[in-house]
mmCIF file of C-alpha atoms and ligand atoms in Angstrom:
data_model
loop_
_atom_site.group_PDB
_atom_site.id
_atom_site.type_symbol
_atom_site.label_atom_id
_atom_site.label_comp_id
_atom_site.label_asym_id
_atom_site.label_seq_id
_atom_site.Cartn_x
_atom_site.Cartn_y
_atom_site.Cartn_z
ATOM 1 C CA UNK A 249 10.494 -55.044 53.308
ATOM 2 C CA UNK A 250 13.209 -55.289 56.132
ATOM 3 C CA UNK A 251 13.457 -51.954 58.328
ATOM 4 C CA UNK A 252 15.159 -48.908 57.575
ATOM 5 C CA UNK A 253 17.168 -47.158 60.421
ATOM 6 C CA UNK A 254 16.581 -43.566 59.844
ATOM 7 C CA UNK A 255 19.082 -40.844 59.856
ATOM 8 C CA UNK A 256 18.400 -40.250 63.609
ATOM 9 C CA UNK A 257 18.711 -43.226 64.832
ATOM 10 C CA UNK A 258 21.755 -44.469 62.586
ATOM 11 C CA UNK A 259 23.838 -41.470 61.982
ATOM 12 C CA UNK A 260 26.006 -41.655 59.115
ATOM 13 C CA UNK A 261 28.658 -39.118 58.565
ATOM 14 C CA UNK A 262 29.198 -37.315 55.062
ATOM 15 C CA UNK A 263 32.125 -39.702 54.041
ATOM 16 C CA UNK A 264 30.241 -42.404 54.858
ATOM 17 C CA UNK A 265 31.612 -43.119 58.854
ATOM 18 C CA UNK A 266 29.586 -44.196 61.648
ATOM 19 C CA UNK A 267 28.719 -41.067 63.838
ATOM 20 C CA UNK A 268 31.325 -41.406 66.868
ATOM 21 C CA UNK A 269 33.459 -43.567 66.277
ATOM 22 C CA UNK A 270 34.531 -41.820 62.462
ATOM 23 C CA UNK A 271 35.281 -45.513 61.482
ATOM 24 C CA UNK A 272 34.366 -46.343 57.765
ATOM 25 C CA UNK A 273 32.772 -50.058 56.833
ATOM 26 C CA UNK A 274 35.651 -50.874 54.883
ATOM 27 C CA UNK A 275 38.207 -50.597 58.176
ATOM 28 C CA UNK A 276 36.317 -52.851 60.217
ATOM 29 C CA UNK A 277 38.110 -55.556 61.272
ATOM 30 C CA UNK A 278 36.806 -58.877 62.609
ATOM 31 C CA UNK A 279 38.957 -58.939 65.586
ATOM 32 C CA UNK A 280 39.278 -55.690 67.772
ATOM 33 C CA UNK A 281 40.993 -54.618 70.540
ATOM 34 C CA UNK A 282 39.557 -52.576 72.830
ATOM 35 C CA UNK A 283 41.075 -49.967 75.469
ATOM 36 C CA UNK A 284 39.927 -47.283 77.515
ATOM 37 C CA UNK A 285 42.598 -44.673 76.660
ATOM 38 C CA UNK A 286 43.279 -42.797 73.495
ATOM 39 C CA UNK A 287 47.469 -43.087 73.974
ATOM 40 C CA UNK A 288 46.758 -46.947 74.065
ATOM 41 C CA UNK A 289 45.853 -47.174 70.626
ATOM 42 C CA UNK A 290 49.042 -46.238 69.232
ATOM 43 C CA UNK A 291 50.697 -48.280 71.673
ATOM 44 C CA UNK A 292 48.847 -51.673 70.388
ATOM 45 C CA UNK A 293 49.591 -50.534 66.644
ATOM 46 C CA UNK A 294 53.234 -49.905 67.378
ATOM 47 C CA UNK A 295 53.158 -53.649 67.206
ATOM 48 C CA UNK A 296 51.574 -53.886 63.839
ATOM 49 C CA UNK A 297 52.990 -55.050 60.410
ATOM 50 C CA UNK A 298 51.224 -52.467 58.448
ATOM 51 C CA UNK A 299 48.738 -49.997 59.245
ATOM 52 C CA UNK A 300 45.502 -49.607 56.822
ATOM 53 C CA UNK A 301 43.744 -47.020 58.759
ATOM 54 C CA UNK A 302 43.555 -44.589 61.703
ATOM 55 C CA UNK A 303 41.215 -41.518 62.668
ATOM 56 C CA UNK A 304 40.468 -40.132 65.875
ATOM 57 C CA UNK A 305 37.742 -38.051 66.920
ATOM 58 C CA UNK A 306 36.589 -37.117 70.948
ATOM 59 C CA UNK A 307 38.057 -40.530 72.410
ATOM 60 C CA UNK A 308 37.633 -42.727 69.847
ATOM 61 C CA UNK A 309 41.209 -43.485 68.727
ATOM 62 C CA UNK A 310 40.965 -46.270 66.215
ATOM 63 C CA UNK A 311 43.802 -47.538 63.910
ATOM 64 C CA UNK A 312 43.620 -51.168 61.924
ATOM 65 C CA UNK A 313 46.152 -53.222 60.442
ATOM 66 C CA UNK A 314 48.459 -56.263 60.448
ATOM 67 C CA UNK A 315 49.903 -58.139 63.197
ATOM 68 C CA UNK A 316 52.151 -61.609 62.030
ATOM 69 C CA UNK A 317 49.194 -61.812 59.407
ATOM 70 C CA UNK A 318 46.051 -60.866 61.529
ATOM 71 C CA UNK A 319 43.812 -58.096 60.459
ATOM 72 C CA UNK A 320 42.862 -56.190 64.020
ATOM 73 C CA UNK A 321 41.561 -52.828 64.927
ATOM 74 C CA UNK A 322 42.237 -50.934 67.553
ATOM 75 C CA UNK A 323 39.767 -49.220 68.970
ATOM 76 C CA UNK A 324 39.697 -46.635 72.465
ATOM 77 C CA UNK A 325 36.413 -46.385 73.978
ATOM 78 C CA UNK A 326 37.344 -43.374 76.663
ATOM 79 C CA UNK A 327 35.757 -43.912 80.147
ATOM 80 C CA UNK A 328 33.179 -46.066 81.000
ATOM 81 C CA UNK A 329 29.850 -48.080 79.905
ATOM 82 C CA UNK A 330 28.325 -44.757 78.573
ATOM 83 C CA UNK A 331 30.957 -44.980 75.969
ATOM 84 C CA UNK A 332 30.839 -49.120 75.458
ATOM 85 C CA UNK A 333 27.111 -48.454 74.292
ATOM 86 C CA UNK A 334 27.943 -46.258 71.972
ATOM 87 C CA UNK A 335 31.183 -48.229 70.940
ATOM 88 C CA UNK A 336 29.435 -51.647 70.455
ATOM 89 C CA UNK A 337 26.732 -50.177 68.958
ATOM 90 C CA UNK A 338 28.393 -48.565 66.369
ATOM 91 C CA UNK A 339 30.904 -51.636 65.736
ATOM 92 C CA UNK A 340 27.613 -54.149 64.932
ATOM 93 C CA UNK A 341 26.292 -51.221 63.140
ATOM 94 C CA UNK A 342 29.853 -51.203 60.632
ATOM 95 C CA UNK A 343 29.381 -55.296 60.735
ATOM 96 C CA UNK A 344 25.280 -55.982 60.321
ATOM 97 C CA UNK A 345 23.888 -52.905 58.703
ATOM 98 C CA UNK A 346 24.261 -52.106 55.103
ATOM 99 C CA UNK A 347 24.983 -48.206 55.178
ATOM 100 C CA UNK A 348 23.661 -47.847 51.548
ATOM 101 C CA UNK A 349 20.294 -49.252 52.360
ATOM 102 C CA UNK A 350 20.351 -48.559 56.009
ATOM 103 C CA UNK A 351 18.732 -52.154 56.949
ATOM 104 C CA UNK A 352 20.625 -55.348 58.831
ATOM 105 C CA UNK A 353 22.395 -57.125 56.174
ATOM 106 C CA UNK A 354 21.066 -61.053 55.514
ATOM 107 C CA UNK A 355 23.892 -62.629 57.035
ATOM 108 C CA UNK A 356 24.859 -61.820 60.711
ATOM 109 C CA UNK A 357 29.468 -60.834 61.109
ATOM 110 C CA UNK A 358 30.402 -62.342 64.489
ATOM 111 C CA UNK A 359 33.360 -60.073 65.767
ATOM 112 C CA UNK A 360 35.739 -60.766 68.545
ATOM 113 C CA UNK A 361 36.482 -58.018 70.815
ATOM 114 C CA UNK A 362 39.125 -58.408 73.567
ATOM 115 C CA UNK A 363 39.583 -55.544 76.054
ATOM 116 C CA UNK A 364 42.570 -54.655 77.359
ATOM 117 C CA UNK A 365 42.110 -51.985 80.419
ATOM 118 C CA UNK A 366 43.599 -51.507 83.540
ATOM 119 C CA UNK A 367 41.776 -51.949 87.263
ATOM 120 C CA UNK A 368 42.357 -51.819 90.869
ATOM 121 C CA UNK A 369 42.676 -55.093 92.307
ATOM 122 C CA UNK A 370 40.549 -56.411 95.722
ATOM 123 C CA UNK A 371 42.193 -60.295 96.680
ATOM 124 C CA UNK A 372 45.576 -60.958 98.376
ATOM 125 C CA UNK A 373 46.299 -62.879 94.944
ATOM 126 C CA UNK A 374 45.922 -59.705 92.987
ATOM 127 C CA UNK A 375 48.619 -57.273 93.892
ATOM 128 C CA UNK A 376 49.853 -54.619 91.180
ATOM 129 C CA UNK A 377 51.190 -55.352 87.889
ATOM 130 C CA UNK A 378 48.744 -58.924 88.399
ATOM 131 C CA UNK A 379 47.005 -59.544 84.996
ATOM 132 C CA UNK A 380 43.174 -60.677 84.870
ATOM 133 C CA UNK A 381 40.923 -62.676 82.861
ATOM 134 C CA UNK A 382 37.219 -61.336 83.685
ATOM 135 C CA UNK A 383 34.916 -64.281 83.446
ATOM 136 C CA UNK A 384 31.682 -62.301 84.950
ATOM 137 C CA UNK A 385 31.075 -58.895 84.938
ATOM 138 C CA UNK A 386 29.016 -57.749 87.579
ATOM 139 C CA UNK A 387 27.703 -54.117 85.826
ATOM 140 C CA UNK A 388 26.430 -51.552 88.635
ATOM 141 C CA UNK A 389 26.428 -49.269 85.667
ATOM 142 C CA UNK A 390 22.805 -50.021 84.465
ATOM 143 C CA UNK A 391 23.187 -49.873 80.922
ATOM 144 C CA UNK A 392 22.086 -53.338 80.143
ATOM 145 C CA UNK A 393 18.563 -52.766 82.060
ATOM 146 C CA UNK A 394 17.505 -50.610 79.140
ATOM 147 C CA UNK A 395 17.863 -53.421 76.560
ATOM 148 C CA UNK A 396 14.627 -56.155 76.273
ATOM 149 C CA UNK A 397 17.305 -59.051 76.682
ATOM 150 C CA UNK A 398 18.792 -58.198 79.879
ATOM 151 C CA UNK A 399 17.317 -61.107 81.979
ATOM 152 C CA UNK A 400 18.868 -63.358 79.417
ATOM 153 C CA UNK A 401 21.887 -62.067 79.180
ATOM 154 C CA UNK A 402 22.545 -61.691 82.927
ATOM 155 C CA UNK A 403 23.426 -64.740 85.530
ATOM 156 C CA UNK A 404 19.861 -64.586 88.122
ATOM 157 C CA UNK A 405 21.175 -67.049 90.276
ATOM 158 C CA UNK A 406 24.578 -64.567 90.926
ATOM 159 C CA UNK A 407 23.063 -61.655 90.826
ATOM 160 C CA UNK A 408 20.035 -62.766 93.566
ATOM 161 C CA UNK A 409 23.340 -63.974 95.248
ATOM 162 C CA UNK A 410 25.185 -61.651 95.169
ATOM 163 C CA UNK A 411 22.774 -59.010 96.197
ATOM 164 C CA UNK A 412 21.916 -61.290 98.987
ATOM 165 C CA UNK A 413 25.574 -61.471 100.144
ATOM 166 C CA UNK A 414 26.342 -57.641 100.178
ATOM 167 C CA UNK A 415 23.081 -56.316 101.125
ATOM 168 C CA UNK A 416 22.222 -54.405 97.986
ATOM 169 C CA UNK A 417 20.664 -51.392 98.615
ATOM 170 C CA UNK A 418 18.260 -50.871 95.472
ATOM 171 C CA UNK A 419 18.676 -47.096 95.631
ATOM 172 C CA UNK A 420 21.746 -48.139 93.636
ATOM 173 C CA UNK A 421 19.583 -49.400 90.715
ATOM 174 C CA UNK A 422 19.580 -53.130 89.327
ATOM 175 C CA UNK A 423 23.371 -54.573 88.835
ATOM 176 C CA UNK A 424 23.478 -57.298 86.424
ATOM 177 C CA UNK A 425 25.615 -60.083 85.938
ATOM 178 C CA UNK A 426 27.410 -60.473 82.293
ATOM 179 C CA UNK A 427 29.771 -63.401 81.339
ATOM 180 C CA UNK A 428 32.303 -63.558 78.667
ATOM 181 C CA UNK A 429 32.759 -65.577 76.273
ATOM 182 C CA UNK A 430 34.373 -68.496 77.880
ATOM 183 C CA UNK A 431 36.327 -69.854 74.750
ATOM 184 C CA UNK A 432 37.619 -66.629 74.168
ATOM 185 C CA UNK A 433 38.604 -65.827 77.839
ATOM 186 C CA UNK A 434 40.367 -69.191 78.320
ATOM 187 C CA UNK A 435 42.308 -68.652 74.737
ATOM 188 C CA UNK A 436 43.243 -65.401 76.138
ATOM 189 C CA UNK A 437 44.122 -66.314 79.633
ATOM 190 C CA UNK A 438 45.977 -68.973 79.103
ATOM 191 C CA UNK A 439 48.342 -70.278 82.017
ATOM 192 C CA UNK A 440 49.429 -66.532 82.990
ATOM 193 C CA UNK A 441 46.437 -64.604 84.045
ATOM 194 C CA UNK A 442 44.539 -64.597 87.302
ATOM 195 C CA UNK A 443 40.933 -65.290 86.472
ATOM 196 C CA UNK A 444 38.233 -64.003 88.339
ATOM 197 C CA UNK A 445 35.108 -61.793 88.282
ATOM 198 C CA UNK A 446 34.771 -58.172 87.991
ATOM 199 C CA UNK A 447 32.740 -55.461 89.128
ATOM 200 C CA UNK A 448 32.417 -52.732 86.278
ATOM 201 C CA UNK A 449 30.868 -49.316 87.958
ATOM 202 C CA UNK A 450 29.735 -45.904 87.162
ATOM 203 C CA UNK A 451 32.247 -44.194 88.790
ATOM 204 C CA UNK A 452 35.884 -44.364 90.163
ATOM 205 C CA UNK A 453 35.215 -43.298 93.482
ATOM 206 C CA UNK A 454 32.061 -44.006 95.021
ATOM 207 C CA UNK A 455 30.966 -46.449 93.275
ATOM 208 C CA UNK A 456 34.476 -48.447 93.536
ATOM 209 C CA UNK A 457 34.229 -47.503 97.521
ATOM 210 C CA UNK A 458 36.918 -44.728 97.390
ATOM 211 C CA UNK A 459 36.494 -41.863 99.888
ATOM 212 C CA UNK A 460 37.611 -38.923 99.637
ATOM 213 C CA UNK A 461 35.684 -35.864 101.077
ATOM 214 C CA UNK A 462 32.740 -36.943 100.417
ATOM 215 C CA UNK A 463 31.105 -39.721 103.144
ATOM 216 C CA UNK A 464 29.864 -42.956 101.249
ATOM 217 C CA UNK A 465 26.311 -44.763 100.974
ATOM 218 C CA UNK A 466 27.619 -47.759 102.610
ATOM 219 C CA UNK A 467 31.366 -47.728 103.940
ATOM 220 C CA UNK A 468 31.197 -51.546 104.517
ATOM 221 C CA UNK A 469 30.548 -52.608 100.764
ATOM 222 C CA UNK A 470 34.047 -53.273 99.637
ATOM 223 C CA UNK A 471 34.520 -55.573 102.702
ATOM 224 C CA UNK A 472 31.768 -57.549 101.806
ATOM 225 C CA UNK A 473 32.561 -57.718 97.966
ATOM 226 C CA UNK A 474 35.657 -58.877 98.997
ATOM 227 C CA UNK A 475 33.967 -61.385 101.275
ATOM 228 C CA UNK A 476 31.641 -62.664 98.389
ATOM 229 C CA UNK A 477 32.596 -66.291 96.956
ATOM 230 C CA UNK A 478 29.520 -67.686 94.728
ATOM 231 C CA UNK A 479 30.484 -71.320 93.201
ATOM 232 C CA UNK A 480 34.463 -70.968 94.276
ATOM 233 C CA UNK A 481 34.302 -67.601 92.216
ATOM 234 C CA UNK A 482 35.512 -64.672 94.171
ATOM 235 C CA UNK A 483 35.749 -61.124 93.170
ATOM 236 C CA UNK A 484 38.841 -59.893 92.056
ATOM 237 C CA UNK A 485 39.064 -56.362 90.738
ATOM 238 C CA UNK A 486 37.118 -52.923 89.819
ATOM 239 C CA UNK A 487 37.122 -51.400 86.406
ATOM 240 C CA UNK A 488 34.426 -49.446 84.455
ATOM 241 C CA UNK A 489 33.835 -51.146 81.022
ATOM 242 C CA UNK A 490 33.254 -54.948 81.400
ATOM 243 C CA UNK A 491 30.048 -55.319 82.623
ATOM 244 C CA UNK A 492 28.321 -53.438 79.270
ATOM 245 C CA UNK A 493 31.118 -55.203 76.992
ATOM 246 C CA UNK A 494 30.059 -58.844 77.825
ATOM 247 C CA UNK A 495 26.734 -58.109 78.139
ATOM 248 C CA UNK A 496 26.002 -55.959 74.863
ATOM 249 C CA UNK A 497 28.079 -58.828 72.897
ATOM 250 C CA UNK A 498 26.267 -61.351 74.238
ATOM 251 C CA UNK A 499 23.018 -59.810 72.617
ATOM 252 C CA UNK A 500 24.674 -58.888 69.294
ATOM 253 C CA UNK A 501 25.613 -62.244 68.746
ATOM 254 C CA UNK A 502 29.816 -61.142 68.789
ATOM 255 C CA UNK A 503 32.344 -62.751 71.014
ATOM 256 C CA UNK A 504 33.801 -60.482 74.100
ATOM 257 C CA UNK A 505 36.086 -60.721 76.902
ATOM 258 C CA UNK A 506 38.424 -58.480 78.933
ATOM 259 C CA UNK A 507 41.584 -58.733 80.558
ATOM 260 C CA UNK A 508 43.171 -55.949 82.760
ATOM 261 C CA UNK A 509 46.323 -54.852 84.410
ATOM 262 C CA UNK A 510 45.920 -54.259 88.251
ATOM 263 C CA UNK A 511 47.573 -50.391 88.930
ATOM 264 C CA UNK A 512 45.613 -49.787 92.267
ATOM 265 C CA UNK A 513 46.046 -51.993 95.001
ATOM 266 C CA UNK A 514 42.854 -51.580 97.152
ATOM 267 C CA UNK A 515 43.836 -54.074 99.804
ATOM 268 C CA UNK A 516 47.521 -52.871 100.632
ATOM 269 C CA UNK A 517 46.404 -48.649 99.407
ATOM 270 C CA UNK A 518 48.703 -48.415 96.570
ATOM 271 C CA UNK A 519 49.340 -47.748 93.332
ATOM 272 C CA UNK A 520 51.478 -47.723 90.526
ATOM 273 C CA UNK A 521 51.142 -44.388 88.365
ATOM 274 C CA UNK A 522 54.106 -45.393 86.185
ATOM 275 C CA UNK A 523 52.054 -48.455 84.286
ATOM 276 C CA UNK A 524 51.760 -47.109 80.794
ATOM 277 C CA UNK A 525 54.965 -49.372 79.775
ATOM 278 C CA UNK A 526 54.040 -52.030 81.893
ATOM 279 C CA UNK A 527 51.009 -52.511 80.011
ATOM 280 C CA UNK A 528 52.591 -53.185 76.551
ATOM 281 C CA UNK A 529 53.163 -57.417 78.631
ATOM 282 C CA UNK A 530 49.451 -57.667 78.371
ATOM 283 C CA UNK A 531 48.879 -56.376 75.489
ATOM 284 C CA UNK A 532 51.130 -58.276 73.466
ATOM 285 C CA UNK A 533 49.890 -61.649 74.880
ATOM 286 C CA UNK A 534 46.282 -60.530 73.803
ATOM 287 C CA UNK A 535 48.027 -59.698 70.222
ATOM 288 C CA UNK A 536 49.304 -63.247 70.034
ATOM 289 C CA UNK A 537 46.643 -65.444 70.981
ATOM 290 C CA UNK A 538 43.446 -62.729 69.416
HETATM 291 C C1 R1P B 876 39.805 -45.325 85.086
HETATM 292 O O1 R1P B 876 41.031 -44.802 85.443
HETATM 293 C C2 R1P B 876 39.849 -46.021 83.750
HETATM 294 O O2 R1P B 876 40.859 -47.046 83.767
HETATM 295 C C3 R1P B 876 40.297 -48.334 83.554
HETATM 296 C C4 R1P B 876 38.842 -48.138 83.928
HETATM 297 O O3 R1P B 876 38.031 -49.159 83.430
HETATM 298 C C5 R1P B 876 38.545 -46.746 83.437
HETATM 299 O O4 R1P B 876 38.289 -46.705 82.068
HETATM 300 O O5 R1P B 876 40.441 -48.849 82.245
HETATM 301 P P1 R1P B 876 41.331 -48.212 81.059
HETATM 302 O O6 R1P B 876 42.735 -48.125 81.580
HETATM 303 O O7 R1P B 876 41.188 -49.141 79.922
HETATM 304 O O8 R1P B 876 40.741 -46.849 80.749
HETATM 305 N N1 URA B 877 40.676 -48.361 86.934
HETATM 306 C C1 URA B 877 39.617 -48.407 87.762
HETATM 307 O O1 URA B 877 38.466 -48.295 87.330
HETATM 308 N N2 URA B 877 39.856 -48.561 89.074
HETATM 309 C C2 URA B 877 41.078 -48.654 89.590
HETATM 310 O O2 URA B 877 41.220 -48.759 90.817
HETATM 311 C C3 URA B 877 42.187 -48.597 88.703
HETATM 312 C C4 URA B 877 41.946 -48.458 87.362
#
């Protein structure tokens, strides 16, 4: 008899949706877009065809439907890996768990999941309005220590390098080291995006080095990120969701990537607070070639 998922565990709304996210089975889609803020959603589906679906609840903003005949969902996960757990989760749950019987259906739905966010950028070639292609998310958010896979789904040899090269100070917990899918970055990267590797943290401030009036842990960090090169990769840019993205996909069995916008130049201390139209470049390249 193949496990149930109790009510606790799998929450099921009364009209059937998944818990969070509000999203019934039927408006899954196999390929997803993913973005951090609400307002983005309807910015993505202002490109659309037709629209199927769309409900909202907290900061889940999610609306499918047809782009030049594609079925795609887009999907806002709000701030941070906190919110990518329960975002992935609750996408494989729509995909691999019947909802009638509450047990993982017999055959496994691979979905592709492309984020589209925006970052602050740390390398001379990465000023603002520059577009990157994540290849390796380096997560100091610690979500993917709390799932049995984590050693395989993380890159040892970076991460024991990496730690080595900045000095890691294990008060800051483990940071792990998630790639993307490398078919699906290079499809969506194509001959116009920077690629590089990004740090995903817990925090926009100190964990992505910014001071304000509080002192940091370590001052010199962000130097010597932006120091690090591993195997002719350098890191390129900070953002919040990546890291857990990648690294949850890789051990659901679904295809992830992400690709940002830089708005904060970290290097030359500016930033570009009028992005939100900006933005539409990117995310009609990822709409094309999804
Ligand atoms: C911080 O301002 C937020 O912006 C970035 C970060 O990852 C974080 O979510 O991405 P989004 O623009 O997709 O939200
Ligand atoms: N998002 C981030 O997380 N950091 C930045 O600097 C800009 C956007």
């Amino acid at each position: 008899m193949a496990q149930q998922f109790p009510p606790s565990e799998l929450i099921i709304n009364d009209d059937g949706s998944i818990f969070h996210l509000h999203v019934k089975p039927k408006h899954l889609a196999d390929k997803i877009i993913l973005v951090g803020d609400p307002g983005r959603v309807a910015l993505v589906a202002s490109h659309f065809d037709s629209v199927e679906s769309e409900v909202q609840s907290r900061e889940f903003h999610s609306i499918t439907g047809k782009y030049r005949g594609k079925r795609i969902m887009a999907q806002s996960t709000g701030i941070g890996c906190d919110n990518i757990d329960i975002v992935m989760n609750e996408l494989d749950a729509l995909a691999n768990i019947d909802f009638e019987t509450r047990t993982e259906k017999a055959e496994h739905r691979k979905l592709t999941l492309v984020r589209v966010g925006t970052c602050g950028g740390l390398q001379p070639e990465t000023p603002e309005g520059t577009y990157i292609a994540s290849v390796k998310s380096i997560g100091f958010d610690g979500l993917l220590n709390f799932y049995a896979g984590r050693n395989e789904a993380s890159d040892l040899d970076f991460e024991k390098e990496f730690k080595r090269q900045v000095e890691w100070n294990p008060q800051l917990g483990n940071p792990y080291v998630a790639t993307e899918d490398p078919v699906l970055t290079d499809r969506i990267a194509g001959n116009d995006m920077v690629r590089g590797v990004t740090i995903a943290c817990g925090g926009f401030f100190g964990p992505q080095g910014r001071q304000l009036r509080l002192p940091l842990a370590d001052p010199n960090l962000n130097q010597k990120i932006e120091n690090f090169e591993y195997k002719g990769l350098k890191i390129t840019n900070f953002e919040m969701e990546s890291s857990a993205l990648a690294g949850l996909a890789t051990l659901m069995g679904h295809s992830a990537t992400t690709c940002c916008m830089v708005i904060a130049n970290r290097r030359a201390h500016r930033a570009n607070t009028g992005y939100k139209s900006t933005i539409d470049g990117l995310i009609r390249m990822v709409l094309d070639r999804i």
